[in-house]
Short mmCIF file of C-alpha atoms and ligand atoms in Angstrom, two decimals:
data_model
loop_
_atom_site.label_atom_id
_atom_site.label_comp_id
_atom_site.label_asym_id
_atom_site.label_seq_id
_atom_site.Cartn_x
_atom_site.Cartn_y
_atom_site.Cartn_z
CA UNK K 995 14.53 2.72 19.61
CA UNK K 996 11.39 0.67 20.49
CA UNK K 997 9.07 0.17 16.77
CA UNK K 998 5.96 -2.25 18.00
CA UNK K 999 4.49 -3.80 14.44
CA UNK K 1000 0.99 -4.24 14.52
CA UNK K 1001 -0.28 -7.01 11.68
CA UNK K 1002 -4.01 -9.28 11.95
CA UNK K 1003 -4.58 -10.54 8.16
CA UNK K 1004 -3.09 -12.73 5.35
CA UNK K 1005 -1.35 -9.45 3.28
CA UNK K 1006 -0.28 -7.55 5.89
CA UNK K 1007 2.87 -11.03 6.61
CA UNK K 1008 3.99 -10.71 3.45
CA UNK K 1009 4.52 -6.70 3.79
CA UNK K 1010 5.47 -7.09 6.89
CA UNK K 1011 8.67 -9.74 7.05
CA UNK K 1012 10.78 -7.61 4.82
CA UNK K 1013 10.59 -4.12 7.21
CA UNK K 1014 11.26 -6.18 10.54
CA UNK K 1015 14.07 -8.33 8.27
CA UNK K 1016 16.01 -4.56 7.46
CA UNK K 1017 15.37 -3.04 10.64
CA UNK K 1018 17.05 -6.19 12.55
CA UNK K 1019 19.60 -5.85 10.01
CA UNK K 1020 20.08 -1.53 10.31
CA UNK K 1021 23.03 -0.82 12.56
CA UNK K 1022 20.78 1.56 14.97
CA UNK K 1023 19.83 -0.76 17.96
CA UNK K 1024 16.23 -1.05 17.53
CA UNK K 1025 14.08 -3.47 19.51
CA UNK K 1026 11.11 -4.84 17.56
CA UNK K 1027 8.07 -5.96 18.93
CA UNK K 1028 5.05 -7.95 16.69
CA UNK K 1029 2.18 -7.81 17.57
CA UNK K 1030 -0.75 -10.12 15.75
CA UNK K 1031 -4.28 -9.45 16.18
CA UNK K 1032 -6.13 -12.46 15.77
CA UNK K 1033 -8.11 -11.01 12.80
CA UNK K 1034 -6.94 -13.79 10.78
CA UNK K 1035 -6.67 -16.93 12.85
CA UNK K 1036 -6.71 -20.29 10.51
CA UNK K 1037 -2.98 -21.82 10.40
CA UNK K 1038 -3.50 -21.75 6.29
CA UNK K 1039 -4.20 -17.63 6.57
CA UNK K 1040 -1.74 -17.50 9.68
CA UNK K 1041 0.99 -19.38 10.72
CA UNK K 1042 1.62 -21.03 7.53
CA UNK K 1043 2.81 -17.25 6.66
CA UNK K 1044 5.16 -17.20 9.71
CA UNK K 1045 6.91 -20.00 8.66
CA UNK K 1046 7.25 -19.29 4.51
CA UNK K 1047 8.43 -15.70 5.28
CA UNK K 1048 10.99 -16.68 7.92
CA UNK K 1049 9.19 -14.99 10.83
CA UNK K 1050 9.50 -15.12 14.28
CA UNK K 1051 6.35 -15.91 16.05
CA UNK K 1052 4.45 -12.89 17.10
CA UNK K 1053 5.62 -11.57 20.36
CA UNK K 1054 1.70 -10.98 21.53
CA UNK K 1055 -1.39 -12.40 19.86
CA UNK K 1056 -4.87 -10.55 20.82
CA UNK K 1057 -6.97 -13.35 19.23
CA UNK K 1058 -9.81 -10.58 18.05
CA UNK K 1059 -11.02 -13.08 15.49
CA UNK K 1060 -14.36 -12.83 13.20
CA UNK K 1061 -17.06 -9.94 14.15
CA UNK K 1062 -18.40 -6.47 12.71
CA UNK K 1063 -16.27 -4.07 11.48
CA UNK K 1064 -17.17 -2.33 14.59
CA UNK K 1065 -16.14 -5.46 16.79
CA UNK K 1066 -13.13 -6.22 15.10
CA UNK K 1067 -11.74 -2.29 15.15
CA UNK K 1068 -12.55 -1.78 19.07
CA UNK K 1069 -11.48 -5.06 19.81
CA UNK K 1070 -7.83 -4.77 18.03
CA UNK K 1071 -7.91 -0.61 19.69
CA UNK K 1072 -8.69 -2.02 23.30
CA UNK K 1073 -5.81 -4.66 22.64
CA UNK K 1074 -3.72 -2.40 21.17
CA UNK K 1075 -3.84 0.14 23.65
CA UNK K 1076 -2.77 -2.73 26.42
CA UNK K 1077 0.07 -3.50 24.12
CA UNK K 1078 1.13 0.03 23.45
CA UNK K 1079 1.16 0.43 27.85
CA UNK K 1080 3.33 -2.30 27.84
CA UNK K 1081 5.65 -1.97 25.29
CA UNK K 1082 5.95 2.06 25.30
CA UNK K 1083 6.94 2.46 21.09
CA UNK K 1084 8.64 4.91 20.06
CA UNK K 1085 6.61 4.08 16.39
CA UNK K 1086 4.50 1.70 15.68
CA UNK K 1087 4.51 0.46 12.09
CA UNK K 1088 1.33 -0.47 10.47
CA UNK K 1089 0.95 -2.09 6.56
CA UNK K 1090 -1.86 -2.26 4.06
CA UNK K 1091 -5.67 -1.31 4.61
CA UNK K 1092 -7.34 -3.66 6.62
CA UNK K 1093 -9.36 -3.24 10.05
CA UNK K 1094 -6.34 -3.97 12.08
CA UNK K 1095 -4.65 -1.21 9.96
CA UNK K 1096 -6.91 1.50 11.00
CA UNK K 1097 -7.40 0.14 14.40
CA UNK K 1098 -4.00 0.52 15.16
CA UNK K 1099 -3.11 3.48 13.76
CA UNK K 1100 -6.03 5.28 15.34
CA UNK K 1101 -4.55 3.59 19.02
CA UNK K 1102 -1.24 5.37 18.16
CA UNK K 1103 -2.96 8.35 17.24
CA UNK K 1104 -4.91 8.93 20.77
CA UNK K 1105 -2.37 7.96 22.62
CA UNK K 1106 0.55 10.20 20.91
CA UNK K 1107 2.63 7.75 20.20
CA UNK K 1108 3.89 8.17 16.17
CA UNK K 1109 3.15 6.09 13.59
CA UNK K 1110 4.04 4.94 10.31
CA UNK K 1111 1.74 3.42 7.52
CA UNK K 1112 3.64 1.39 5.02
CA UNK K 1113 1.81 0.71 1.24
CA UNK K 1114 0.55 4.75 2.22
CA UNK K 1115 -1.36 6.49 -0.63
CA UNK K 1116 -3.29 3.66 -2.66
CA UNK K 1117 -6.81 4.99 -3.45
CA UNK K 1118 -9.78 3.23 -5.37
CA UNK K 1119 -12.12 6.31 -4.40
CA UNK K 1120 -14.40 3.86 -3.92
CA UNK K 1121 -16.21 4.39 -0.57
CA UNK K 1122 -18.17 1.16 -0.45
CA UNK K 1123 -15.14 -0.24 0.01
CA UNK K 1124 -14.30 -0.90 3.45
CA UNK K 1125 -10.46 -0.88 2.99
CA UNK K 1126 -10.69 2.80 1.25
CA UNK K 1127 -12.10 4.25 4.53
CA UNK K 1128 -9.08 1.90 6.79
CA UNK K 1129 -6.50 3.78 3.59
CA UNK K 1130 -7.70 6.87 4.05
CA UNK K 1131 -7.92 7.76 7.60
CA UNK K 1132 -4.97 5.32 8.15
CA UNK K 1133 -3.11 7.58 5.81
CA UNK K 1134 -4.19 11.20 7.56
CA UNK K 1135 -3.47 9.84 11.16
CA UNK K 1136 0.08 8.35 10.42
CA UNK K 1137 2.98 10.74 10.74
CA UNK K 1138 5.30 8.54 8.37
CA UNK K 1139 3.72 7.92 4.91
CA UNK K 1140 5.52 5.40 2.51
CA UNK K 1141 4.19 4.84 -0.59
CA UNK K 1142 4.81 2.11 -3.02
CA UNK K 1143 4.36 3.80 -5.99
CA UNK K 1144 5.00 7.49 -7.31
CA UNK K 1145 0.98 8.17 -8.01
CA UNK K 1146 0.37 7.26 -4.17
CA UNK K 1147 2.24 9.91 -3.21
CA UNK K 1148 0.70 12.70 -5.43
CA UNK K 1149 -2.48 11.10 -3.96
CA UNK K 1150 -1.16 12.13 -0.56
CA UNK K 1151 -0.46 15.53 -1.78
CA UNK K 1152 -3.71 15.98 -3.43
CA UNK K 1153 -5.04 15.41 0.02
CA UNK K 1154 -3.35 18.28 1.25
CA UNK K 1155 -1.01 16.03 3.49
CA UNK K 1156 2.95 17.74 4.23
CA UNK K 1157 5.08 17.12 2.13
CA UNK K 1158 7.98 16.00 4.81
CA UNK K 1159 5.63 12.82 5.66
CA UNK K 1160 5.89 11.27 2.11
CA UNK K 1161 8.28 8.86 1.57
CA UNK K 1162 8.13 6.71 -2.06
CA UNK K 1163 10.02 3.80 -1.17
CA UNK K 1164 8.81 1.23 -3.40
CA UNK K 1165 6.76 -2.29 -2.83
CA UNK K 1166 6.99 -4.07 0.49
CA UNK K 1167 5.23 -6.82 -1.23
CA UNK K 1168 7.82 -7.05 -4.32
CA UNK K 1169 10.42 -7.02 -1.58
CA UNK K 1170 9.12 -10.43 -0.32
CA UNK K 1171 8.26 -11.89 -3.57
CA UNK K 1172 11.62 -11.67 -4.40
CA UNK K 1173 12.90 -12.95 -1.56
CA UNK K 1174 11.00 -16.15 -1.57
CA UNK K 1175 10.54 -16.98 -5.47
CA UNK K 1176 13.26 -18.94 -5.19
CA UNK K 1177 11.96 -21.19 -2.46
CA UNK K 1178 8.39 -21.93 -3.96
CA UNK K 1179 7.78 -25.78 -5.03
CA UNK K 1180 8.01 -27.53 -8.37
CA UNK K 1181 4.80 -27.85 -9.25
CA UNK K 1182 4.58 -31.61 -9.26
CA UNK K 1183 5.93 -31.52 -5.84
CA UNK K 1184 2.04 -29.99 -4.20
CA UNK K 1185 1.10 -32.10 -1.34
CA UNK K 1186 -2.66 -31.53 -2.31
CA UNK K 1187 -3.86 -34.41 -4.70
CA UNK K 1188 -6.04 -31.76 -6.36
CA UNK K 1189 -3.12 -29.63 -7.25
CA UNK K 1190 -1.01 -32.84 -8.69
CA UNK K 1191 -0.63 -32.92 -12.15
CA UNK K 1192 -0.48 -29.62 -13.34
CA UNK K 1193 1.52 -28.22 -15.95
CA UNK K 1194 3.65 -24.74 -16.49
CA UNK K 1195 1.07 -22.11 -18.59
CA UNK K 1196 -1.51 -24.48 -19.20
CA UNK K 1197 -3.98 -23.34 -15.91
CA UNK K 1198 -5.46 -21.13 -14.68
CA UNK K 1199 -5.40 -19.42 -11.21
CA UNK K 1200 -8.61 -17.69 -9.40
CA UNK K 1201 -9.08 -15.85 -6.09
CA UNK K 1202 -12.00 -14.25 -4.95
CA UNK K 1203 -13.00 -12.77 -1.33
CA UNK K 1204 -14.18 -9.40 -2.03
CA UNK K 1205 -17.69 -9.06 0.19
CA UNK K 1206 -19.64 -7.28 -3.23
CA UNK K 1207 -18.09 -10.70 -5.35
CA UNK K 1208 -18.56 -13.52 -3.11
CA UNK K 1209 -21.32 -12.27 0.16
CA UNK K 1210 -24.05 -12.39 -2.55
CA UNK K 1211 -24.06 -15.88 -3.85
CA UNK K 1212 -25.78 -14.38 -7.55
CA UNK K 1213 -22.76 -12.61 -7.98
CA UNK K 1214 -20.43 -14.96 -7.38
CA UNK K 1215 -22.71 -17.54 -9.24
CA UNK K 1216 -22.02 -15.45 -11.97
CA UNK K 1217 -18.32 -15.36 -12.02
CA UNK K 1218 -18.29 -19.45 -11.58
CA UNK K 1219 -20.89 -19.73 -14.99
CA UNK K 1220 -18.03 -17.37 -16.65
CA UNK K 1221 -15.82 -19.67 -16.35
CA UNK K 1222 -17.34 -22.59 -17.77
CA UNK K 1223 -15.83 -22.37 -20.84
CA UNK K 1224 -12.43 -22.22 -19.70
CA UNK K 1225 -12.68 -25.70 -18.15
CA UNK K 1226 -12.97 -26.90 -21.50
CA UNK K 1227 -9.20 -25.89 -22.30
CA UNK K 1228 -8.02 -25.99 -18.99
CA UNK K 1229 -7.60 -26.28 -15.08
CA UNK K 1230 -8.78 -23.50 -12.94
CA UNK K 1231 -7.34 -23.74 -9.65
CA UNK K 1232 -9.56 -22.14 -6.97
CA UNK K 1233 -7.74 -22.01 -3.33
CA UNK K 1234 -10.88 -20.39 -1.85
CA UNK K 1235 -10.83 -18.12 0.95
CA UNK K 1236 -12.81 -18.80 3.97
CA UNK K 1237 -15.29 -16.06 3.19
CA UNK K 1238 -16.01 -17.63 0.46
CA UNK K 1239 -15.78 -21.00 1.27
CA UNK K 1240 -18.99 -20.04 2.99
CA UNK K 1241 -20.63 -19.39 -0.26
CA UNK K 1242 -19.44 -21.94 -2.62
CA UNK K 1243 -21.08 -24.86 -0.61
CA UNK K 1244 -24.82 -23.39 -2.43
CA UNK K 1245 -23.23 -22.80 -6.03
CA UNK K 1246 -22.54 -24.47 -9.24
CA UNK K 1247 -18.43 -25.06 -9.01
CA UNK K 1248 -18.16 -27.98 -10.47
CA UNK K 1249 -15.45 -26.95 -12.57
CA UNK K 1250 -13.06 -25.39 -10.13
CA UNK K 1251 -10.58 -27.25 -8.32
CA UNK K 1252 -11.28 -25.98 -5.13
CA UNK K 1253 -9.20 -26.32 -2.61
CA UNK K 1254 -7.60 -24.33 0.83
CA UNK K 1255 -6.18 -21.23 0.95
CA UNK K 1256 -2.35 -21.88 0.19
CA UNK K 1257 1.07 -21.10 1.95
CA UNK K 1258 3.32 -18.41 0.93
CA UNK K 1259 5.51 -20.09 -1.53
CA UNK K 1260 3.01 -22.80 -2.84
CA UNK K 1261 1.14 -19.83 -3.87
CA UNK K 1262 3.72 -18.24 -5.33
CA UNK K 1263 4.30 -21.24 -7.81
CA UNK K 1264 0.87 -21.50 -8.63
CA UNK K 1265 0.58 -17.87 -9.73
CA UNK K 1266 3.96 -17.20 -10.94
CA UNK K 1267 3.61 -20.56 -13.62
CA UNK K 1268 0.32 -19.69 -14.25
CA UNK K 1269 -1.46 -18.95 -17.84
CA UNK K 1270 -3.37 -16.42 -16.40
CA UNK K 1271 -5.23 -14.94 -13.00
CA UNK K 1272 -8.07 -14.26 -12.12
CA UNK K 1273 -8.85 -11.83 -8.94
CA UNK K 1274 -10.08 -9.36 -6.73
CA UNK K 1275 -6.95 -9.31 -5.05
CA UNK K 1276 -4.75 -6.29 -4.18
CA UNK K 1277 -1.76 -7.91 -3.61
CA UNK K 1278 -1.97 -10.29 -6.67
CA UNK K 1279 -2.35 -7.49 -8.98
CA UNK K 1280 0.88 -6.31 -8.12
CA UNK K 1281 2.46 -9.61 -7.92
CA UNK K 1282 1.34 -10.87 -11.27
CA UNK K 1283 2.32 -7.51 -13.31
CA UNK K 1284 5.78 -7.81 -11.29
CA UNK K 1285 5.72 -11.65 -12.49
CA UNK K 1286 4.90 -11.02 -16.53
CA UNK K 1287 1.61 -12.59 -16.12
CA UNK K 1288 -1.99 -11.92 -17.34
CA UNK K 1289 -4.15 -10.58 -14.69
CA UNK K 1290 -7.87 -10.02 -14.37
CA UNK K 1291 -9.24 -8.12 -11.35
CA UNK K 1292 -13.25 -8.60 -10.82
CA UNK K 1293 -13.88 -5.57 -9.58
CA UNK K 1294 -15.00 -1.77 -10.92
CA UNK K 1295 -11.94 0.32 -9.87
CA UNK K 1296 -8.30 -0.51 -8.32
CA UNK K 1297 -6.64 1.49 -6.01
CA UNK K 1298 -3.71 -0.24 -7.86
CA UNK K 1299 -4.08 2.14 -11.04
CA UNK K 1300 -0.07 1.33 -12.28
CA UNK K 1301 -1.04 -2.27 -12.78
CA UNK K 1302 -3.06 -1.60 -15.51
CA UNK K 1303 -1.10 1.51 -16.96
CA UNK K 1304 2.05 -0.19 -16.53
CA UNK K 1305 1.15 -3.91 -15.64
CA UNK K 1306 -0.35 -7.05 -17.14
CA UNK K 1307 -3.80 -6.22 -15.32
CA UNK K 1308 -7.16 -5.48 -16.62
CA UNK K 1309 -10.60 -4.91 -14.78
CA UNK K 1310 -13.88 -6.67 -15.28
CA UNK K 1311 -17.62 -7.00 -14.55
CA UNK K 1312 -18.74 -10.51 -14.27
CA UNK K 1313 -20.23 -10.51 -16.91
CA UNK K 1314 -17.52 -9.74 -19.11
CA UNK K 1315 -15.16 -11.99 -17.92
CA UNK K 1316 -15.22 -14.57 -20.65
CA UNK K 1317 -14.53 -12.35 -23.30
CA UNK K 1318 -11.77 -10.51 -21.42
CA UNK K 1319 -10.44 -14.59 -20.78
CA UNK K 1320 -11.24 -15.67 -24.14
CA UNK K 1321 -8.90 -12.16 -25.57
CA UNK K 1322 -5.75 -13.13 -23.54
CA UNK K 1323 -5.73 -16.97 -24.81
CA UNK K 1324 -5.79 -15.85 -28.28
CA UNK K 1325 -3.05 -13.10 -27.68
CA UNK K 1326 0.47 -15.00 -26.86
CA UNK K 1327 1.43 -11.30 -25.92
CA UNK K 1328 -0.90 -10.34 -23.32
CA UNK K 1329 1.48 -10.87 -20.00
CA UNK K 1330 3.29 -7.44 -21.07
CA UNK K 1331 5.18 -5.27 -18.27
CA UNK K 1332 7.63 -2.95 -17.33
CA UNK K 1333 9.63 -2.29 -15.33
CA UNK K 1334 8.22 -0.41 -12.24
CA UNK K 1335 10.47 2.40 -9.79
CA UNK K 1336 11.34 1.18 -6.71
CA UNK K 1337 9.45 -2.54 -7.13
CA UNK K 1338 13.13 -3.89 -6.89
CA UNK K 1339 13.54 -6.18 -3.81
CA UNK K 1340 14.79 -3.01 -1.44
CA UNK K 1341 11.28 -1.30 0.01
CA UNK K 1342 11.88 -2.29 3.30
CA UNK K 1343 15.86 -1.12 3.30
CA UNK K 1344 14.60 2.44 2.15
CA UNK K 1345 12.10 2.25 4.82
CA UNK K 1346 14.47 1.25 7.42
CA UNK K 1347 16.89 3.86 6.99
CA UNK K 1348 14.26 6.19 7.10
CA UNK K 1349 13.13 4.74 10.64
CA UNK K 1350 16.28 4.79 12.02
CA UNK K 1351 16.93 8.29 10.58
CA UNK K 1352 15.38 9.73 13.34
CA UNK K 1353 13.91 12.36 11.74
CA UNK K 1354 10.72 12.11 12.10
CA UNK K 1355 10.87 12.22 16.00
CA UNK K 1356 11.74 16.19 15.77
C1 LIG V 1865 -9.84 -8.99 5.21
C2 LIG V 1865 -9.69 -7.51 4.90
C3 LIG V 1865 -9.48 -7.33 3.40
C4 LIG V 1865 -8.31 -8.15 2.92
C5 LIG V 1865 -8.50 -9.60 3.32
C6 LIG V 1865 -7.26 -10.38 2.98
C7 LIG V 1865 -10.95 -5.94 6.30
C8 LIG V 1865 -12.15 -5.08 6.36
N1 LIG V 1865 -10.91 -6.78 5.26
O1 LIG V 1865 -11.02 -9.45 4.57
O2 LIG V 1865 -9.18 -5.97 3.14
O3 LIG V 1865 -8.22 -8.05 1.52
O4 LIG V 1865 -8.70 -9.69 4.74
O5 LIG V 1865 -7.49 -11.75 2.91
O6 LIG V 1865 -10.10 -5.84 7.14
N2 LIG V 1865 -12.22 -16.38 8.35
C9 LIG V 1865 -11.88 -17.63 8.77
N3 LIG V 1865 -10.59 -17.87 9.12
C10 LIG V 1865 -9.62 -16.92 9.08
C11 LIG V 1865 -9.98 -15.64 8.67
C12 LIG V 1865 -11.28 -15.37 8.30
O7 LIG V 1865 -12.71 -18.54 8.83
O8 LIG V 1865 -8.46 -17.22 9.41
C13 LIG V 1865 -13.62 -16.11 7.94
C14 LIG V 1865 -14.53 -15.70 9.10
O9 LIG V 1865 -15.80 -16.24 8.87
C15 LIG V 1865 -14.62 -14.20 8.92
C16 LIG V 1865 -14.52 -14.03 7.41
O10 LIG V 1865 -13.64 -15.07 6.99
O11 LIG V 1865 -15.80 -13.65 9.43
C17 LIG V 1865 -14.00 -12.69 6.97
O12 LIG V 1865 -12.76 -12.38 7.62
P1 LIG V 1865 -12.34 -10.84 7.85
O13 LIG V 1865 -10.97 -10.76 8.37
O14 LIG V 1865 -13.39 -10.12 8.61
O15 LIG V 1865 -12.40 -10.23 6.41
P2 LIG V 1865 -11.75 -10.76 5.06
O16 LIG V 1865 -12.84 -11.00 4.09
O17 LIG V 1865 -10.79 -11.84 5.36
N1 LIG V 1866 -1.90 -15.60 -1.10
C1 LIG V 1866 -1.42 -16.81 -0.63
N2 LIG V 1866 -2.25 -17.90 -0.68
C2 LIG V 1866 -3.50 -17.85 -1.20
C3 LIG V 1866 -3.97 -16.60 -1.70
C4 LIG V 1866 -3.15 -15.49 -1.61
O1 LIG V 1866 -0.28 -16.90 -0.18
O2 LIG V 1866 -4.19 -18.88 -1.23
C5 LIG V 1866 -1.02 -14.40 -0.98
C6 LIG V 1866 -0.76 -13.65 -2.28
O3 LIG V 1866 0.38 -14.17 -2.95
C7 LIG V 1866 -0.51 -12.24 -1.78
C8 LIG V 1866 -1.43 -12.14 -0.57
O4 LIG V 1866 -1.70 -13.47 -0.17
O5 LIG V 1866 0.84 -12.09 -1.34
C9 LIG V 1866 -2.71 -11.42 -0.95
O6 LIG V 1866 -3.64 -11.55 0.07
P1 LIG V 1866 -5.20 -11.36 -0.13
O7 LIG V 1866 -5.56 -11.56 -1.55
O8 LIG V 1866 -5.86 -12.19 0.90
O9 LIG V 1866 -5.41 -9.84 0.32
P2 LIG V 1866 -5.40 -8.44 -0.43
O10 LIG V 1866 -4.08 -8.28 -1.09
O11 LIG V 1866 -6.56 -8.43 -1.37
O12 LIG V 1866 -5.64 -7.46 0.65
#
């Protein structure tokens, strides 16, 4: 069986190293080509991913880089298309909701070549959000659907999709997680001088590249003033994404500790020994209500709904940050999960023995 993997941003590694890891490991020959766009291209947002998730390097790189949404999509379809020529799938496999998502699922679509879209079902019904359009669409052109979570699929069924193309298979992202906890650094053992010196629950952790947080730099001005407080009893550790790298250079951030985008597993330290997070993150919600530990998510709505039901997360304006910061610090408590279906380290073999099933070539 011939699955091409199509993959272009930070996120989509991480989901993606499990599935190829249990397909090489299914007893069904199946021969696995990756295929990275380009859409993320710095080695901290790239290869540093390849190496922390024990991945091969990609078989074919298109190098679409930065542009419009329109630029980026075309560019990764026109690749894709070559790639899809060349390699003749029998599936390709496509994870999470960025442009490269929806690029190549739409590629697979027009050429009739099946397709399956792993982290299916996640909805913030929030159309200014560019990733709810990639979900979306992603989701009605893909022929295998697997969901992470039991309210993705009755999203999929509200949506009128079949029934036989739902799968609930649990978290790809859980699946690496787990795998590479065990390998993430000591703390005092961070190359970065800025990162030296800090100690288990006594920081704090902040991401931020959401265009409506960080493209406008009042916004994100606000968010930074929020914080100001919070220097006063502690570190807030800022590895800033390059989008909004852009920004910070014109804002008052004096009291972050900015500093790169981090690898896999120095990341993973960071957040997992961290007193609390604050994000706009999709992946991060579900890693820090997997990990026990306080989350808040700068943002209106989460396609991520169980995080917050079920998880350590909580949503917030800007402006309501500090009291949402200043609740958590005074509530030893606050980092409160449970245990979540299928978010147990074995997505990817579920999804594998679907693949090589078969049954979804009839
Ligand atoms: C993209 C995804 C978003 C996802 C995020 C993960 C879309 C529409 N957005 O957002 O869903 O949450 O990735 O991080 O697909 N840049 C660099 N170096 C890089 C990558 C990006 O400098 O390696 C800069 C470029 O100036 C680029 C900008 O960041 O224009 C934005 O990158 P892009 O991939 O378009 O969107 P993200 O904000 O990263
Ligand atoms: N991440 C990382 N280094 C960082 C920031 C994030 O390794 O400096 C990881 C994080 O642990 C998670 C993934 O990147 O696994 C989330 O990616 P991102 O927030 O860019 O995208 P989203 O999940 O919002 O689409």
């Amino acid at each position: 069986m011939n699955v091409t993997h199509v993959v272009g941003a930070r996120p989509n590694f991480v989901k993606i190293a499990p599935v190829i890891s249990a397909l090489n490991e299914a007893k069904e020959d199946v021969n696995q080509v990756l295929v990275h766009t380009g859409q993320h291209y710095d080695q901290n947002m790239s290869g540093i991913f390849f190496k922390d998730l024990n991945l091969n390097q990609a078989d074919e790189y298109l190098g679409i880089g930065p542009g419009t949404h329109a630029e980026q999509t075309s560019s990764v379809m026109l690749g894709c298309e070559r790639m899809f020529e060349k390699y003749q799938p029998d599936l390709v496999v496509v994870v999470g909701d960025v442009n490269s998502t929806l690029a190549a699922a739409l590629t697979a679509a027009k050429m009739q070549i099946k397709s399956a879209h792993v982290e299916s079902g996640l909805r913030s019904y929030d159309r200014s959000m560019p990733e709810e359009h990639n979900r979306v669409i992603t989701d009605h052109l893909s022929d295998i659907l697997f969901t992470p979570s039991a309210d993705a699929s009755r999203n999929l069924h509200q949506e009128g999709i079949e029934k036989h193309r739902i799968h609930f298979v649990g978290n790809v992202m859980i699946d690496s997680l787990i795998n590479q906890l065990p390998y993430r650094p000591e703390l005092n053992d961070f190359k970065m001088p800025a990162l030296r010196g800090l100690q288990k629950n006594k920081y704090a952790l902040l991401t931020l590249h959401r265009p409506s947080n960080v493209d406008n730099p009042s916004v994100l001005s606000k968010i930074c003033r929020e914080l100001k407080f919070l220097y006063d009893e502690m570190p807030i550790v800022f590895p800033a994404h390059p989008r909004t790298r852009i920004q910070l250079k014109n804002i008052d951030a004096q009291h972050l500790t900015i500093c790169e985008p981090l690898g896999y597993r120095e990341f993973l330290s960071l957040e997992s020994h961290a007193r609390l997070v604050i994000t706009d993150s999709g992946g991060i919600q579900e890693e820090t209500t997997f990990l026990g530990i306080p989350c808040i998510t700068v943002r209106k709505n989460t396609e991520r709904p169980i995080t917050i039901t079920e998880g350590t997360n909580v949503l917030s304006d800007p402006e309501n940050l500090s009291g949402l910061i200043r609740n958590i610090l005074s509530n030893n408590d606050s980092g409160k999960t449970n245990a979540l279906k299928y978010w147990d380290g074995k997505a990817a073999t579920r999804i594998a023995e679907i693949i090589v099933s078969r049954e979804w070539m009839n």
